[in-house]
Coordinates of C-alpha atoms in Angstrom, one line a residue:
X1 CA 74.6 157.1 1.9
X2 CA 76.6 159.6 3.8
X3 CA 75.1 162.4 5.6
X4 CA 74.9 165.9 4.4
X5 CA 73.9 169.2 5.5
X6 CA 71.6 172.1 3.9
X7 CA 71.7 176.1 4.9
X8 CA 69.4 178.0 2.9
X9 CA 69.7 182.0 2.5
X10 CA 66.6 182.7 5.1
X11 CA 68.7 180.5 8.0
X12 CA 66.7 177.4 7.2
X13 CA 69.6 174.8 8.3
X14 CA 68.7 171.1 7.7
X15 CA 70.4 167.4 7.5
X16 CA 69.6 165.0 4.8
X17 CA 71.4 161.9 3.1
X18 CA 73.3 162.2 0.2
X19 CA 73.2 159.5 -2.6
X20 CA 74.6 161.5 -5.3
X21 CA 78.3 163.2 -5.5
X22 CA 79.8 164.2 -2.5
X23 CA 81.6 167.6 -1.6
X24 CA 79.9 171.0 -1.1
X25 CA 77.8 173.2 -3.7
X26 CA 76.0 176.3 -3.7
X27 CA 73.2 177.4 -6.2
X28 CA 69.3 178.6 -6.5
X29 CA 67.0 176.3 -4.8
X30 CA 63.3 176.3 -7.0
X31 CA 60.4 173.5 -7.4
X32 CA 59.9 171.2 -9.9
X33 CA 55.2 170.0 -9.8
X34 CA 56.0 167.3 -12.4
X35 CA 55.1 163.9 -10.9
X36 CA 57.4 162.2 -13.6
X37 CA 60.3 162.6 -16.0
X38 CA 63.4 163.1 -13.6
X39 CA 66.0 162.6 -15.8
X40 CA 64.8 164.9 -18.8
X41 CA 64.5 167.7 -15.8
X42 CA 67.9 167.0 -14.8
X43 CA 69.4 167.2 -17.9
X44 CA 67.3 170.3 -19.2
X45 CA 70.4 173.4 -19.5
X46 CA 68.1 175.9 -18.1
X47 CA 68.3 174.5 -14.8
X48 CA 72.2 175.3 -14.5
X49 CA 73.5 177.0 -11.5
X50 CA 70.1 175.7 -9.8
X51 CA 69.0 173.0 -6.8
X52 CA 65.8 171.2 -7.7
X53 CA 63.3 170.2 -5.0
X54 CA 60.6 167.3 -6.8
X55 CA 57.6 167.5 -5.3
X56 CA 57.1 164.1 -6.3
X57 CA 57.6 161.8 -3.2
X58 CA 59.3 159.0 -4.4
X59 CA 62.6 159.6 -7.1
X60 CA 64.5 156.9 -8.9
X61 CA 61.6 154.0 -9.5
X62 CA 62.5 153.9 -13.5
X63 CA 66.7 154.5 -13.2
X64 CA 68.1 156.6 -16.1
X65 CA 68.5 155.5 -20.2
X66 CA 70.5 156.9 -23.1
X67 CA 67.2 157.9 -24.5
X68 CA 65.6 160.6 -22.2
X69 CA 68.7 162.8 -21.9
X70 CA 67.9 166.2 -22.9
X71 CA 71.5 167.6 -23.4
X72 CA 74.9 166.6 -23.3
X73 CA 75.6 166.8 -20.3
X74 CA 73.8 167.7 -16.9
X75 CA 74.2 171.2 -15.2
X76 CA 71.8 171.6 -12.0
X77 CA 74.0 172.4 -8.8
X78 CA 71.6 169.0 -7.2
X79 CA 68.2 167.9 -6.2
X80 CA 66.2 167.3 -3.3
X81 CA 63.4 164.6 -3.0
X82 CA 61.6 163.0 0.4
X83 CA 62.8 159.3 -0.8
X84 CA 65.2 157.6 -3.2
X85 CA 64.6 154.2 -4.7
X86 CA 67.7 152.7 -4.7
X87 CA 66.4 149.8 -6.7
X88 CA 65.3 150.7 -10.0
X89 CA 63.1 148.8 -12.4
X90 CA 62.1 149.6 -15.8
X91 CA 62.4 147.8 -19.4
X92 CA 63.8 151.0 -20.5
X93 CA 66.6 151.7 -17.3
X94 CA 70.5 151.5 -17.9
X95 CA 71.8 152.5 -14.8
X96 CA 70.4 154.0 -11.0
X97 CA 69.9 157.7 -11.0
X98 CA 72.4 157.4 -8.1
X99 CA 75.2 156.4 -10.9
X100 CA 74.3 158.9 -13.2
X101 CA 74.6 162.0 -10.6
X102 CA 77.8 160.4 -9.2
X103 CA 79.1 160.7 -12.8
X104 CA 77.6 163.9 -13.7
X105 CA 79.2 165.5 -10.2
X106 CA 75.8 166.3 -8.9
X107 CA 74.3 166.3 -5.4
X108 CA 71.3 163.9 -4.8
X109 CA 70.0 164.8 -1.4
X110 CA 67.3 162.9 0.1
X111 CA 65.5 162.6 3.9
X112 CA 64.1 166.0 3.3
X113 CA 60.6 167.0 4.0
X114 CA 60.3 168.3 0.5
X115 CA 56.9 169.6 1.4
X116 CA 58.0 171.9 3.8
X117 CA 60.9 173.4 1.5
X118 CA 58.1 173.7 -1.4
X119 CA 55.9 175.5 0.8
X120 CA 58.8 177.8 2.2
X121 CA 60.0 178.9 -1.5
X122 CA 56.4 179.7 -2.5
X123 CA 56.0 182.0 0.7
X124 CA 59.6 183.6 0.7
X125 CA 60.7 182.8 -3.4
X126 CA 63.3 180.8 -5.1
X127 CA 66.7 182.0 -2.8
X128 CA 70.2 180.5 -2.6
X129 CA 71.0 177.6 -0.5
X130 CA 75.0 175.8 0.0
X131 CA 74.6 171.9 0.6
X132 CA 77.9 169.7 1.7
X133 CA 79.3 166.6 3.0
X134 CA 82.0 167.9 4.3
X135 CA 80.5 170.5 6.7
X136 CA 78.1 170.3 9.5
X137 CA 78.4 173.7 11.1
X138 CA 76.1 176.3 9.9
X139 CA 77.5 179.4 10.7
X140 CA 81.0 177.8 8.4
X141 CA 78.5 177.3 5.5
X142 CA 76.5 180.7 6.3
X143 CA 79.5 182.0 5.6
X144 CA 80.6 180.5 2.2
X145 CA 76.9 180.8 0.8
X146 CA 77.1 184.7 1.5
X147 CA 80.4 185.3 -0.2
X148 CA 79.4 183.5 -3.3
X149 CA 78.1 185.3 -6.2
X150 CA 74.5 185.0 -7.1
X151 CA 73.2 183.1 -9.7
X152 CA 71.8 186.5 -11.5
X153 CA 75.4 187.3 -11.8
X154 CA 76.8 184.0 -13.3
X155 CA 76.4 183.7 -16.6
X156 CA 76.1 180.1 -17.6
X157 CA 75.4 180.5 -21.2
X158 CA 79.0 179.9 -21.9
X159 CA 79.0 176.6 -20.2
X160 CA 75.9 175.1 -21.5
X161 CA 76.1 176.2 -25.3
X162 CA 77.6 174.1 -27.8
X163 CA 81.2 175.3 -28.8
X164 CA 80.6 175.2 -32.3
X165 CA 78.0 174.2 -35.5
X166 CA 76.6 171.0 -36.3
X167 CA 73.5 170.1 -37.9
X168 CA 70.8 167.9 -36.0
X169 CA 70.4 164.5 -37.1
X170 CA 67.1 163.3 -35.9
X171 CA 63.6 163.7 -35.6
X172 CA 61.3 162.5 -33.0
X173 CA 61.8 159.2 -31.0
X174 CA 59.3 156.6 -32.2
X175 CA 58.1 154.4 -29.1
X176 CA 57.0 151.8 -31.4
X177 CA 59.6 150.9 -33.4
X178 CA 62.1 152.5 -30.4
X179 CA 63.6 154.5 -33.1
X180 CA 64.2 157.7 -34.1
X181 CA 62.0 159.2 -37.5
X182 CA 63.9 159.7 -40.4
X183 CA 64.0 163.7 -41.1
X184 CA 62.3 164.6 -44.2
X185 CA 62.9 168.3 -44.2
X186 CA 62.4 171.1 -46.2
X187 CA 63.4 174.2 -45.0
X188 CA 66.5 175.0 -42.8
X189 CA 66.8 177.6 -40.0
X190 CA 69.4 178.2 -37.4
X191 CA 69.0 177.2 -33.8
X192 CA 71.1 179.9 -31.3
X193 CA 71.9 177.3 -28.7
X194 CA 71.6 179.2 -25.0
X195 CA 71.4 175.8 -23.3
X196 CA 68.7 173.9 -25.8
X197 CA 67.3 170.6 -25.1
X198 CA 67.5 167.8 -27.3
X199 CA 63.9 167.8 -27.9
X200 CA 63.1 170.8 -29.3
X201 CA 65.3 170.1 -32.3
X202 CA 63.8 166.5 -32.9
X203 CA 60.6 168.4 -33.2
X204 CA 61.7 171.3 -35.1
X205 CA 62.9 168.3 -37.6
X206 CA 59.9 166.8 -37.3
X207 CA 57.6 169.1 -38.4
X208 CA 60.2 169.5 -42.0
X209 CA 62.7 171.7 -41.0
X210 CA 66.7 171.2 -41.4
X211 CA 68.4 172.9 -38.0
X212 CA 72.0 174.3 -37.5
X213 CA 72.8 174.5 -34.2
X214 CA 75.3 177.5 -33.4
X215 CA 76.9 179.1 -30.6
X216 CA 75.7 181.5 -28.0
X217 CA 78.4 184.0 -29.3
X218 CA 76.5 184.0 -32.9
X219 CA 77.0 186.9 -35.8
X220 CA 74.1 188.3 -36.7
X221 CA 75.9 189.7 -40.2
X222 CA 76.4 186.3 -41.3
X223 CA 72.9 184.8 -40.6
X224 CA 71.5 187.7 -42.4
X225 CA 73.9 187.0 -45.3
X226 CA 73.0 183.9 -45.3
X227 CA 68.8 184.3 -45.3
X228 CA 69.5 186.7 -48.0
X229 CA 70.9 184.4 -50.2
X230 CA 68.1 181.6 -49.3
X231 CA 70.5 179.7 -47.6
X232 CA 68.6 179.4 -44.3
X233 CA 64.7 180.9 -44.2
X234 CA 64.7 181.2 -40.3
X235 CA 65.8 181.7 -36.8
X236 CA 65.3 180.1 -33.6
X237 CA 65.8 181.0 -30.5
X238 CA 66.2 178.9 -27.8
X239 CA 65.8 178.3 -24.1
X240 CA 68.5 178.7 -21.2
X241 CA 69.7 179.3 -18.0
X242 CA 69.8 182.4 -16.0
X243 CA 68.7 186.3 -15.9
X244 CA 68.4 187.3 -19.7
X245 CA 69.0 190.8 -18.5
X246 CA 72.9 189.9 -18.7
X247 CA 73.0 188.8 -22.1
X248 CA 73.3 192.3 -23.9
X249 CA 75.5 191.1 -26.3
X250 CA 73.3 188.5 -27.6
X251 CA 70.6 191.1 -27.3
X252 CA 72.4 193.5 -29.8
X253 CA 72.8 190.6 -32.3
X254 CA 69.1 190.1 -31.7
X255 CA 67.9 193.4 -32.4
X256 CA 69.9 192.9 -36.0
X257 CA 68.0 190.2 -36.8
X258 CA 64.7 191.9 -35.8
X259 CA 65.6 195.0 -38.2
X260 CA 66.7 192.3 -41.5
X261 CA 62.7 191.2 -40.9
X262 CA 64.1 187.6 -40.4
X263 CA 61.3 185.2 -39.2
X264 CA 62.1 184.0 -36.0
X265 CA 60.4 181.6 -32.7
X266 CA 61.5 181.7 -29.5
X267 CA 60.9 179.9 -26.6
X268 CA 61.9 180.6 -22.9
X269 CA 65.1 182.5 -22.9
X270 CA 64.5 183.1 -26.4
X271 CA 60.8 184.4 -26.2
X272 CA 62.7 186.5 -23.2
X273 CA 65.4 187.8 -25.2
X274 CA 63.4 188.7 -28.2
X275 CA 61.3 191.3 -25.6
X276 CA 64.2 192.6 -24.2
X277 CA 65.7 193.3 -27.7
X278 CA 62.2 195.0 -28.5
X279 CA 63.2 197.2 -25.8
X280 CA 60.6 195.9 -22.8
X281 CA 62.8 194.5 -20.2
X282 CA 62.3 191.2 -18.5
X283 CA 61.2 190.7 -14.2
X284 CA 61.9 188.0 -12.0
X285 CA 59.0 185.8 -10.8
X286 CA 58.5 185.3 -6.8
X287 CA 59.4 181.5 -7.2
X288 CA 59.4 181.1 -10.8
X289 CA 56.9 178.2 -12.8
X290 CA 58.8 174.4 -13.1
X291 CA 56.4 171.4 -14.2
X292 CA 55.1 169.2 -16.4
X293 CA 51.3 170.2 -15.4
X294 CA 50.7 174.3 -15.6
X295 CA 47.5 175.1 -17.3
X296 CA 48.2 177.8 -20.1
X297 CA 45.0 179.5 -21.9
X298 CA 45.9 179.7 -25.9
X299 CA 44.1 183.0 -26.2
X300 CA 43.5 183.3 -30.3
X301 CA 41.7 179.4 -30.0
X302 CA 40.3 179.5 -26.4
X303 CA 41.5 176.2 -25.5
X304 CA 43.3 175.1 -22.2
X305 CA 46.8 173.6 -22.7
X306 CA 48.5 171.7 -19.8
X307 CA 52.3 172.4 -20.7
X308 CA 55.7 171.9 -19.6
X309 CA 57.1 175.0 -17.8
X310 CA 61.0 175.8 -16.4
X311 CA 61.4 179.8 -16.0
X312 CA 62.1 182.3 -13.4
X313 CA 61.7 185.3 -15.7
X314 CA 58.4 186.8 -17.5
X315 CA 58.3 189.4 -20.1
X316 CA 56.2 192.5 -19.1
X317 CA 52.3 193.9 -19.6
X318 CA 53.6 196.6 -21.7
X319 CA 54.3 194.5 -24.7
X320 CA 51.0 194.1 -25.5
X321 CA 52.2 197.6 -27.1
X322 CA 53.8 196.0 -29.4
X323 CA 53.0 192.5 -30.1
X324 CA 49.8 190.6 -29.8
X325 CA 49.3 188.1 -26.4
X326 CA 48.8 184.7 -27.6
X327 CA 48.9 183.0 -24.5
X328 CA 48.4 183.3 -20.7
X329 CA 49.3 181.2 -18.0
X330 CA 46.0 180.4 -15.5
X331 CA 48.3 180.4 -12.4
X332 CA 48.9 183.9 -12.3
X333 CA 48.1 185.3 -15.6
X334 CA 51.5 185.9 -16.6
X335 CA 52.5 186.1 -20.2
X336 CA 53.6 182.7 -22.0
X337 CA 53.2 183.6 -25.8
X338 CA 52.8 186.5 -27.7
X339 CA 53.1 187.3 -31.8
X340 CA 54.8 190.6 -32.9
X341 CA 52.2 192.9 -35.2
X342 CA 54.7 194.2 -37.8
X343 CA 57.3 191.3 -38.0
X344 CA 57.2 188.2 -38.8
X345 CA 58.3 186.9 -34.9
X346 CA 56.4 184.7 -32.5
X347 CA 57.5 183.1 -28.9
X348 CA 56.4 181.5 -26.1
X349 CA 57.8 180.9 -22.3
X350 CA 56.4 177.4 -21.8
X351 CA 58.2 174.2 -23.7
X352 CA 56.2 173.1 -26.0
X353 CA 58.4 170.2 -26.9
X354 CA 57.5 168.7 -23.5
X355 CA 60.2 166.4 -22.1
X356 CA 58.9 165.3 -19.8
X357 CA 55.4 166.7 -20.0
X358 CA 52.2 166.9 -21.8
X359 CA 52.5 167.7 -25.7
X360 CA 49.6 169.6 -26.0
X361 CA 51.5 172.6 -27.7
X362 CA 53.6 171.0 -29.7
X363 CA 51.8 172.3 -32.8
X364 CA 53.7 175.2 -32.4
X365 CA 56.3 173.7 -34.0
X366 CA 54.3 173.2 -37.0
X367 CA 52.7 176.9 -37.2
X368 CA 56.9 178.2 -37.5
X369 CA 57.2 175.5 -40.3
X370 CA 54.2 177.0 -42.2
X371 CA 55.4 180.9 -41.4
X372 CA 58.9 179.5 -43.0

């Protein structure tokens, strides 16, 4: 390992070890509470632009597989984590975690008192932070951190959407038979790809449906056309990186789609979008909810669901206007699902689809199926 240094946007300056790629980088530093499931956070889009700090101790026991990734690719900045395993062992592992950052050209920090840095971004919130190999003076990295833009100016959309239509192949992994289900589908919607994870599609297959994934940049026009002529009998919405508030583009095609009464689910970004495009703008959370164990009360049933979390954004009280709050999240009472009274639209900020995570909501995917 080579040594690396860490200036956060308070004047927090720190050392640590590096074991991933080497170089400097600058994004949002937030917390990740899941105590498993490394390489499915990882390779979740809606961390782009962002450093993750695991609160889980120990990072690397299980080394990485084919099977967990959730996108394409990998787009978090880096992560920090109190101790690397450089020896992995699993029946399931290909490679060290180590490997995979090197070739995915992210930093893998470790050496860090991760408790202190959780505990600092709960008091002060999530806040940008530069990490390098290459630079050891603080006031030289002060300076570069300062002049970068902000991650609520990037839009990284374009980088983590597909760059054009395919339709999704599989269903659910069986652990059994360590396959994936055959589809056996019956209706077909579109899935507007902000930065989806590979999950969420097997399930939307799962549960019967047949999913197109398109573009960011999609035209409303044609989906309408195409719902019109029976051709597809739904959108959804999906998650992704970033402040929603930039994506007034998407949100005009949005509001389209709202007015042709097409059913639609969203989920994180999309459940986000879908209130801004109802006209009730989104806020920024202090340090945002990331985990694989946040309690979330399913108003309309009463029940407690532990659930799979990754936002920094909430839609507002003054929804309830509008639309019907189906869930609540028992950290802070924020919003995480809510069903629109006059159209046939439902969404919800936690992931259902877990990975990693509890899959306690995943019937979800089953109640758009039936509204199809």
């Amino acid at each position: 390992m080579q040594k690396a240094w860490v200036y956060f946007e308070n004047g927090v300056f720190i050392e640590a070890q590096c074991f991933g790629a080497s170089g400097t980088s600058i994004g949002e530093v937030v917390f990740n509470t899941s105590m498993s499931g490394y390489q499915e956070i990882i390779t979740d889009p809606s961390y782009a632009g962002q450093f993750i700090v695991f609160s889980m101790p120990e990072i690397g026991i299980v080394g990485v597989n084919d099977f967990d990734k959730e996108s394409r690719g990998a787009y978090c900045k880096g992560i920090l984590v109190r101790e690397y395993n450089t020896r992995f062992s699993n029946f399931r592992a290909k490679d060290s975690l180590e490997n995979f950052l090197k070739q995915s050209n992210i930093m893998g920090l470790c050496k860090i008192n991760t408790r202190d840095i959780v505990k600092m971004i709960k008091k002060e919130g999530a806040m940008m932070m530069i990490a390098s190999t290459e630079i050891s003076d603080p006031e030289i990295l002060k300076k570069l951190l300062s002049e970068a833009p902000h991650i609520q100016e990037i839009n990284y959309i374009e980088i983590v959407s597909t760059k054009k239509p395919y339709i999704h192949q599989y269903a659910t992994f069986d652990f059994n038979t360590f396959a994936y289900k055959e589809p056996n589908t019956i209706k077909k919607v579109v899935a507007v790809d902000f930065g989806i994870k590979t999950n969420i599609l097997n399930e939307l297959t799962d549960v019967g449906i047949e999913v197109e994934v398109v573009p960011y940049s999609f035209e409303a026009d044609v989906l309408i056309e195409r719902f019109k002529k029976q051709e597809i009998h739904g959108i959804f919405l999906s998650n992704g990186p970033g402040d929603p508030m930039l994506l007034q583009d998407e949100v005009a095609q949005i509001k389209k789609l709202i007015k042709a009464r097409i059913p639609m689910f969203g989920i994180c970004l999309g459940h986000q979008l879908l209130s801004i495009a109802h006209g009730y703008n989104t806020f920024k959370l202090k340090f945002g909810h990331h985990g694989g164990n946040h309690p979330v009360k399913n108003i309309i049933t009463g029940e407690v669901e532990i659930t799979s979390q990754n936002h920094n954004y909430s839609v507002p009280e003054e929804i309830a206007d509008i639309a019907e709050i189906t869930h609540r999240n028992l950290f802070d009472n924020t919003i995480e699902g809510i069903r629109y009274k006059d159209a046939p639209i439902f969404s919800v900020q936690h992931h259902p689809e877990s990975s990693p995570g509890p899959k306690e909501a995943r019937k979800l995917f089953a109640e758009f199926a039936s509204m199809l």
